[in-house]
Protein backbone atom coordinates (compact mmCIF):
# COMPACT_ATOMS: atom_id res chain seq x y z
CA UNK A 1 0.00 0.00 0.00
CA UNK A 2 1.15 3.52 -0.68
CA UNK A 3 2.79 5.39 2.17
CA UNK A 4 0.69 8.37 3.15
CA UNK A 5 1.45 11.56 5.04
CA UNK A 6 1.24 10.92 8.77
CA UNK A 7 2.15 7.23 8.45
CA UNK A 8 5.13 5.92 10.38
CA UNK A 9 7.98 5.68 7.87
CA UNK A 10 8.66 1.94 7.46
CA UNK A 11 11.77 0.85 9.32
CA UNK A 12 14.51 -1.22 7.64
CA UNK A 13 18.11 -2.30 7.97
CA UNK A 14 20.27 -1.81 4.90
CA UNK A 15 23.89 -1.82 3.76
CA UNK A 16 25.09 1.58 2.61
CA UNK A 17 28.25 3.21 1.32
CA UNK A 18 28.94 4.11 4.98
CA UNK A 19 28.13 0.75 6.61
CA UNK A 20 24.92 -0.75 7.97
CA UNK A 21 22.04 1.65 8.67
CA UNK A 22 19.09 0.75 10.88
CA UNK A 23 16.81 3.50 9.67
CA UNK A 24 14.85 4.51 12.78
CA UNK A 25 17.86 4.08 15.07
CA UNK A 26 20.07 5.99 12.64
CA UNK A 27 17.56 8.87 12.55
CA UNK A 28 17.53 9.17 16.33
CA UNK A 29 15.94 12.53 17.19
CA UNK A 30 16.73 14.04 13.80
CA UNK A 31 14.54 14.79 10.85
CA UNK A 32 15.32 12.69 7.79
CA UNK A 33 15.26 12.89 4.01
CA UNK A 34 15.16 9.56 2.17
CA UNK A 35 15.48 9.98 -1.60
CA UNK A 36 15.75 7.47 -4.42
CA UNK A 37 17.72 7.36 -7.64
CA UNK A 38 17.03 5.16 -10.66
CA UNK A 39 20.56 3.81 -11.02
CA UNK A 40 24.26 4.37 -10.39
CA UNK A 41 26.36 6.03 -13.09
CA UNK A 42 23.43 7.93 -14.57
CA UNK A 43 23.77 11.62 -15.44
CA UNK A 44 20.86 13.33 -13.67
CA UNK A 45 21.44 11.31 -10.47
CA UNK A 46 25.09 12.30 -10.50
CA UNK A 47 24.16 15.98 -10.43
CA UNK A 48 21.54 15.47 -7.71
CA UNK A 49 23.84 13.57 -5.36
CA UNK A 50 26.52 16.22 -5.81
CA UNK A 51 24.07 19.00 -5.01
CA UNK A 52 22.93 17.25 -1.84
CA UNK A 53 26.56 16.81 -0.77
CA UNK A 54 27.17 20.52 -1.26
CA UNK A 55 24.00 21.33 0.74
CA UNK A 56 24.91 18.99 3.62
CA UNK A 57 25.72 21.96 5.89
CA UNK A 58 22.20 23.34 5.30
CA UNK A 59 20.64 19.99 6.22
CA UNK A 60 22.87 19.76 9.33
CA UNK A 61 21.78 23.26 10.45
CA UNK A 62 18.19 22.06 10.38
CA UNK A 63 18.96 18.79 12.23
CA UNK A 64 18.18 16.74 9.13
CA UNK A 65 19.98 13.55 8.10
CA UNK A 66 20.01 12.65 4.41
CA UNK A 67 20.00 9.13 3.02
CA UNK A 68 19.99 8.21 -0.67
CA UNK A 69 18.93 4.88 -2.16
CA UNK A 70 19.92 3.33 -5.47
CA UNK A 71 19.35 -0.24 -6.64
CA UNK A 72 23.05 -1.10 -7.05
CA UNK A 73 25.73 -2.59 -4.79
CA UNK A 74 27.98 -0.92 -2.23
CA UNK A 75 31.00 -1.46 -4.51
CA UNK A 76 29.18 0.19 -7.38
CA UNK A 77 28.18 3.12 -5.14
CA UNK A 78 31.78 3.59 -4.01
CA UNK A 79 33.06 3.80 -7.57
CA UNK A 80 30.26 6.16 -8.56
CA UNK A 81 30.90 8.39 -5.53
CA UNK A 82 34.43 8.99 -6.88
CA UNK A 83 32.89 10.22 -10.13
CA UNK A 84 30.34 12.38 -8.30
CA UNK A 85 33.07 13.99 -6.20
CA UNK A 86 35.20 14.60 -9.28
CA UNK A 87 32.50 15.99 -11.55
CA UNK A 88 30.34 17.90 -9.06
CA UNK A 89 33.16 19.45 -6.96
CA UNK A 90 31.91 17.88 -3.77
CA UNK A 91 32.55 15.20 -1.20
CA UNK A 92 29.60 12.84 -0.87
CA UNK A 93 29.30 12.96 2.88
CA UNK A 94 26.13 10.97 3.56
CA UNK A 95 25.21 7.30 3.05
CA UNK A 96 23.79 5.79 -0.13
CA UNK A 97 21.80 2.62 0.45
CA UNK A 98 22.75 -0.38 -1.68
CA UNK A 99 19.45 -1.91 -2.68
CA UNK A 100 20.20 -4.55 -5.36
CA UNK A 101 17.35 -6.76 -4.16
CA UNK A 102 15.03 -3.69 -4.12
CA UNK A 103 13.99 -4.28 -0.53
CA UNK A 104 13.87 -0.59 0.42
CA UNK A 105 12.57 0.44 -3.01
CA UNK A 106 9.67 -1.99 -2.64
CA UNK A 107 8.98 -1.09 0.97
CA UNK A 108 8.63 2.57 -0.03
CA UNK A 109 6.82 1.90 -3.33
CA UNK A 110 9.60 3.62 -5.26
CA UNK A 111 9.27 1.45 -8.36
CA UNK A 112 6.56 2.60 -10.75
CA UNK A 113 6.77 0.01 -13.54
CA UNK A 114 4.56 1.94 -15.94
CA UNK A 115 7.03 4.83 -15.78
CA UNK A 116 10.38 3.07 -15.46
CA UNK A 117 10.80 -0.66 -15.70
CA UNK A 118 12.49 -2.24 -12.66
CA UNK A 119 14.24 0.95 -11.46
CA UNK A 120 13.15 3.50 -8.90
CA UNK A 121 11.66 6.81 -9.90
CA UNK A 122 12.83 9.93 -8.03
CA UNK A 123 11.00 9.94 -4.74
CA UNK A 124 11.59 12.01 -1.63
CA UNK A 125 10.28 11.27 1.83
CA UNK A 126 10.74 13.79 4.62
CA UNK A 127 10.42 12.14 8.02
CA UNK A 128 9.96 13.98 11.31
CA UNK A 129 11.63 13.17 14.64
CA UNK A 130 8.43 11.27 15.47
CA UNK A 131 9.27 8.98 12.47
CA UNK A 132 6.12 10.09 10.69
CA UNK A 133 6.13 10.96 6.99
CA UNK A 134 5.72 14.72 6.57
CA UNK A 135 6.15 14.97 2.80
CA UNK A 136 6.41 12.64 -0.16
CA UNK A 137 7.00 13.59 -3.75
CA UNK A 138 7.69 11.73 -6.94
CA UNK A 139 9.54 13.00 -9.99
CA UNK A 140 10.21 11.17 -13.24
CA UNK A 141 13.73 9.93 -13.95
CA UNK A 142 14.27 12.64 -16.54
CA UNK A 143 13.73 15.58 -14.16
CA UNK A 144 16.27 16.40 -11.50
CA UNK A 145 14.77 17.57 -8.24
CA UNK A 146 15.23 21.02 -6.71
CA UNK A 147 16.86 20.55 -3.32
CA UNK A 148 16.46 24.22 -2.44
CA UNK A 149 12.74 23.43 -2.52
CA UNK A 150 13.30 20.46 -0.20
CA UNK A 151 15.05 22.79 2.26
CA UNK A 152 12.21 25.30 1.91
CA UNK A 153 9.67 22.61 2.78
CA UNK A 154 11.75 21.53 5.78
CA UNK A 155 11.79 25.14 7.00
CA UNK A 156 8.02 25.30 6.62
CA UNK A 157 7.49 21.95 8.38
CA UNK A 158 9.73 22.97 11.26
CA UNK A 159 7.92 26.32 11.64
CA UNK A 160 4.62 24.46 11.84
CA UNK A 161 6.01 21.99 14.35
CA UNK A 162 7.48 24.69 16.58
CA UNK A 163 5.19 27.73 16.23
CA UNK A 164 1.73 26.72 14.98
CA UNK A 165 2.09 28.65 11.76
CA UNK A 166 1.66 27.51 8.17
CA UNK A 167 3.40 29.08 5.19
CA UNK A 168 1.57 30.71 2.26
CA UNK A 169 2.11 30.31 -1.45
CA UNK A 170 5.70 30.83 -2.58
CA UNK A 171 6.79 31.51 1.00
CA UNK A 172 10.50 32.03 1.52
CA UNK A 173 12.64 32.55 4.62
CA UNK A 174 11.70 35.91 6.17
CA UNK A 175 8.23 36.02 4.65
CA UNK A 176 5.05 36.41 6.68
CA UNK A 177 3.36 33.22 7.88
CA UNK A 178 -0.25 32.12 8.29
CA UNK A 179 -1.61 31.53 11.78
CA UNK A 180 -3.09 28.02 11.73
CA UNK A 181 -6.91 27.89 11.77
CA UNK A 182 -6.91 25.98 15.07
CA UNK A 183 -5.89 29.16 16.92
CA UNK A 184 -8.74 31.52 17.79
CA UNK A 185 -8.17 35.14 16.79
CA UNK A 186 -8.51 36.28 20.43
CA UNK A 187 -5.65 33.94 21.39
CA UNK A 188 -3.24 35.24 18.74
CA UNK A 189 -1.72 38.21 20.64
CA UNK A 190 -0.49 36.00 23.47
CA UNK A 191 1.02 33.46 21.10
CA UNK A 192 2.43 35.81 18.49
CA UNK A 193 4.00 38.83 20.19
CA UNK A 194 5.26 40.22 16.86
CA UNK A 195 1.63 41.03 16.01
CA UNK A 196 -0.74 39.90 13.31
CA UNK A 197 -2.94 41.16 10.51
CA UNK A 198 -6.46 39.88 10.07
CA UNK A 199 -6.99 39.95 6.30
CA UNK A 200 -10.14 37.87 6.70
CA UNK A 201 -11.36 36.07 9.83
CA UNK A 202 -9.88 32.88 8.35
CA UNK A 203 -6.69 34.48 7.00
CA UNK A 204 -4.47 35.82 9.77
CA UNK A 205 -0.86 36.71 8.94
CA UNK A 206 2.05 37.11 11.34
CA UNK A 207 5.77 37.83 10.88
CA UNK A 208 7.93 34.70 10.77
CA UNK A 209 8.13 33.83 14.48
CA UNK A 210 11.67 32.44 14.72
CA UNK A 211 13.52 35.50 13.39
C1 LIG B 1 19.55 9.87 -15.03
O1 LIG B 1 19.81 9.85 -13.85
O2 LIG B 1 20.14 10.62 -15.78
C2 LIG B 1 18.50 8.99 -15.61
C3 LIG B 1 18.25 7.74 -15.07
C4 LIG B 1 17.29 6.92 -15.62
C5 LIG B 1 16.56 7.37 -16.72
C6 LIG B 1 16.80 8.64 -17.24
C7 LIG B 1 17.77 9.45 -16.69
XYZ file of C-alpha atoms and ligand atoms in Angstrom:
220
model
C 0.000 0.000 0.000
C 1.153 3.520 -0.681
C 2.787 5.394 2.169
C 0.694 8.368 3.147
C 1.451 11.557 5.041
C 1.235 10.921 8.773
C 2.151 7.231 8.445
C 5.132 5.919 10.377
C 7.981 5.681 7.867
C 8.661 1.943 7.465
C 11.773 0.849 9.318
C 14.506 -1.215 7.642
C 18.108 -2.296 7.968
C 20.273 -1.815 4.895
C 23.892 -1.816 3.755
C 25.094 1.584 2.614
C 28.246 3.214 1.318
C 28.945 4.112 4.984
C 28.131 0.754 6.607
C 24.923 -0.746 7.969
C 22.040 1.647 8.673
C 19.087 0.747 10.883
C 16.808 3.502 9.668
C 14.854 4.512 12.780
C 17.859 4.084 15.073
C 20.069 5.987 12.640
C 17.557 8.869 12.550
C 17.529 9.171 16.331
C 15.944 12.533 17.193
C 16.725 14.042 13.796
C 14.537 14.794 10.851
C 15.322 12.691 7.787
C 15.258 12.890 4.009
C 15.161 9.559 2.167
C 15.475 9.983 -1.596
C 15.750 7.469 -4.416
C 17.716 7.356 -7.640
C 17.030 5.163 -10.657
C 20.558 3.805 -11.018
C 24.262 4.371 -10.391
C 26.355 6.029 -13.086
C 23.434 7.931 -14.572
C 23.766 11.618 -15.437
C 20.858 13.329 -13.668
C 21.437 11.314 -10.474
C 25.093 12.295 -10.503
C 24.161 15.983 -10.431
C 21.543 15.471 -7.705
C 23.842 13.567 -5.362
C 26.518 16.220 -5.815
C 24.068 19.000 -5.011
C 22.926 17.245 -1.837
C 26.559 16.812 -0.768
C 27.173 20.524 -1.261
C 24.004 21.335 0.739
C 24.910 18.994 3.617
C 25.717 21.961 5.894
C 22.202 23.335 5.297
C 20.642 19.986 6.223
C 22.868 19.760 9.331
C 21.780 23.262 10.447
C 18.188 22.059 10.383
C 18.965 18.787 12.234
C 18.179 16.742 9.126
C 19.985 13.548 8.104
C 20.009 12.651 4.413
C 19.998 9.129 3.020
C 19.987 8.207 -0.673
C 18.933 4.880 -2.158
C 19.915 3.333 -5.474
C 19.353 -0.239 -6.638
C 23.053 -1.100 -7.049
C 25.731 -2.594 -4.789
C 27.976 -0.923 -2.226
C 31.001 -1.458 -4.509
C 29.178 0.191 -7.381
C 28.180 3.119 -5.139
C 31.784 3.594 -4.012
C 33.059 3.804 -7.574
C 30.264 6.158 -8.558
C 30.900 8.395 -5.528
C 34.427 8.994 -6.876
C 32.894 10.217 -10.133
C 30.345 12.383 -8.304
C 33.073 13.986 -6.202
C 35.202 14.601 -9.283
C 32.504 15.991 -11.553
C 30.336 17.904 -9.062
C 33.161 19.448 -6.960
C 31.913 17.881 -3.772
C 32.550 15.200 -1.204
C 29.605 12.841 -0.874
C 29.300 12.958 2.876
C 26.126 10.971 3.560
C 25.209 7.297 3.052
C 23.794 5.790 -0.128
C 21.795 2.617 0.448
C 22.747 -0.382 -1.684
C 19.450 -1.913 -2.685
C 20.198 -4.550 -5.356
C 17.348 -6.763 -4.157
C 15.029 -3.686 -4.119
C 13.993 -4.277 -0.533
C 13.870 -0.588 0.419
C 12.565 0.444 -3.013
C 9.667 -1.995 -2.644
C 8.979 -1.095 0.974
C 8.632 2.566 -0.027
C 6.818 1.898 -3.332
C 9.605 3.624 -5.262
C 9.268 1.446 -8.357
C 6.556 2.598 -10.747
C 6.766 0.007 -13.539
C 4.563 1.940 -15.942
C 7.030 4.830 -15.782
C 10.380 3.070 -15.457
C 10.800 -0.659 -15.695
C 12.487 -2.237 -12.657
C 14.244 0.948 -11.460
C 13.151 3.497 -8.898
C 11.657 6.813 -9.896
C 12.832 9.928 -8.033
C 10.999 9.938 -4.738
C 11.593 12.010 -1.627
C 10.283 11.269 1.833
C 10.744 13.792 4.623
C 10.418 12.139 8.024
C 9.958 13.984 11.315
C 11.632 13.167 14.642
C 8.432 11.267 15.475
C 9.275 8.982 12.472
C 6.117 10.091 10.690
C 6.131 10.960 6.991
C 5.724 14.724 6.568
C 6.153 14.968 2.796
C 6.409 12.640 -0.157
C 6.998 13.586 -3.746
C 7.690 11.727 -6.944
C 9.536 12.996 -9.994
C 10.212 11.166 -13.236
C 13.732 9.929 -13.948
C 14.267 12.637 -16.543
C 13.726 15.584 -14.158
C 16.274 16.395 -11.498
C 14.767 17.568 -8.236
C 15.226 21.017 -6.714
C 16.859 20.545 -3.321
C 16.455 24.220 -2.439
C 12.743 23.430 -2.520
C 13.298 20.463 -0.199
C 15.045 22.791 2.259
C 12.212 25.304 1.914
C 9.672 22.606 2.781
C 11.745 21.531 5.783
C 11.793 25.144 7.002
C 8.017 25.296 6.623
C 7.489 21.949 8.380
C 9.731 22.974 11.262
C 7.918 26.317 11.642
C 4.618 24.464 11.839
C 6.005 21.985 14.354
C 7.475 24.692 16.581
C 5.190 27.730 16.230
C 1.726 26.724 14.985
C 2.092 28.647 11.757
C 1.664 27.513 8.171
C 3.402 29.084 5.188
C 1.573 30.705 2.262
C 2.107 30.309 -1.448
C 5.704 30.826 -2.582
C 6.792 31.511 0.999
C 10.498 32.029 1.518
C 12.639 32.553 4.625
C 11.699 35.907 6.171
C 8.228 36.025 4.654
C 5.050 36.409 6.680
C 3.363 33.225 7.879
C -0.246 32.124 8.294
C -1.610 31.531 11.777
C -3.093 28.024 11.727
C -6.911 27.891 11.769
C -6.907 25.980 15.070
C -5.889 29.160 16.922
C -8.735 31.522 17.792
C -8.169 35.136 16.794
C -8.513 36.280 20.425
C -5.648 33.940 21.389
C -3.244 35.237 18.741
C -1.717 38.206 20.642
C -0.492 36.003 23.471
C 1.023 33.457 21.104
C 2.435 35.808 18.486
C 4.004 38.830 20.189
C 5.255 40.225 16.865
C 1.634 41.030 16.009
C -0.743 39.900 13.310
C -2.942 41.157 10.506
C -6.462 39.880 10.071
C -6.986 39.949 6.303
C -10.143 37.871 6.705
C -11.360 36.066 9.832
C -9.884 32.876 8.346
C -6.692 34.482 7.002
C -4.473 35.819 9.767
C -0.856 36.708 8.937
C 2.053 37.109 11.343
C 5.773 37.832 10.882
C 7.929 34.702 10.771
C 8.130 33.831 14.482
C 11.670 32.435 14.719
C 13.525 35.500 13.391
C 19.551 9.867 -15.032
O 19.813 9.853 -13.846
O 20.144 10.624 -15.777
C 18.496 8.986 -15.612
C 18.251 7.742 -15.068
C 17.288 6.924 -15.624
C 16.558 7.366 -16.724
C 16.802 8.639 -17.241
C 17.765 9.453 -16.687
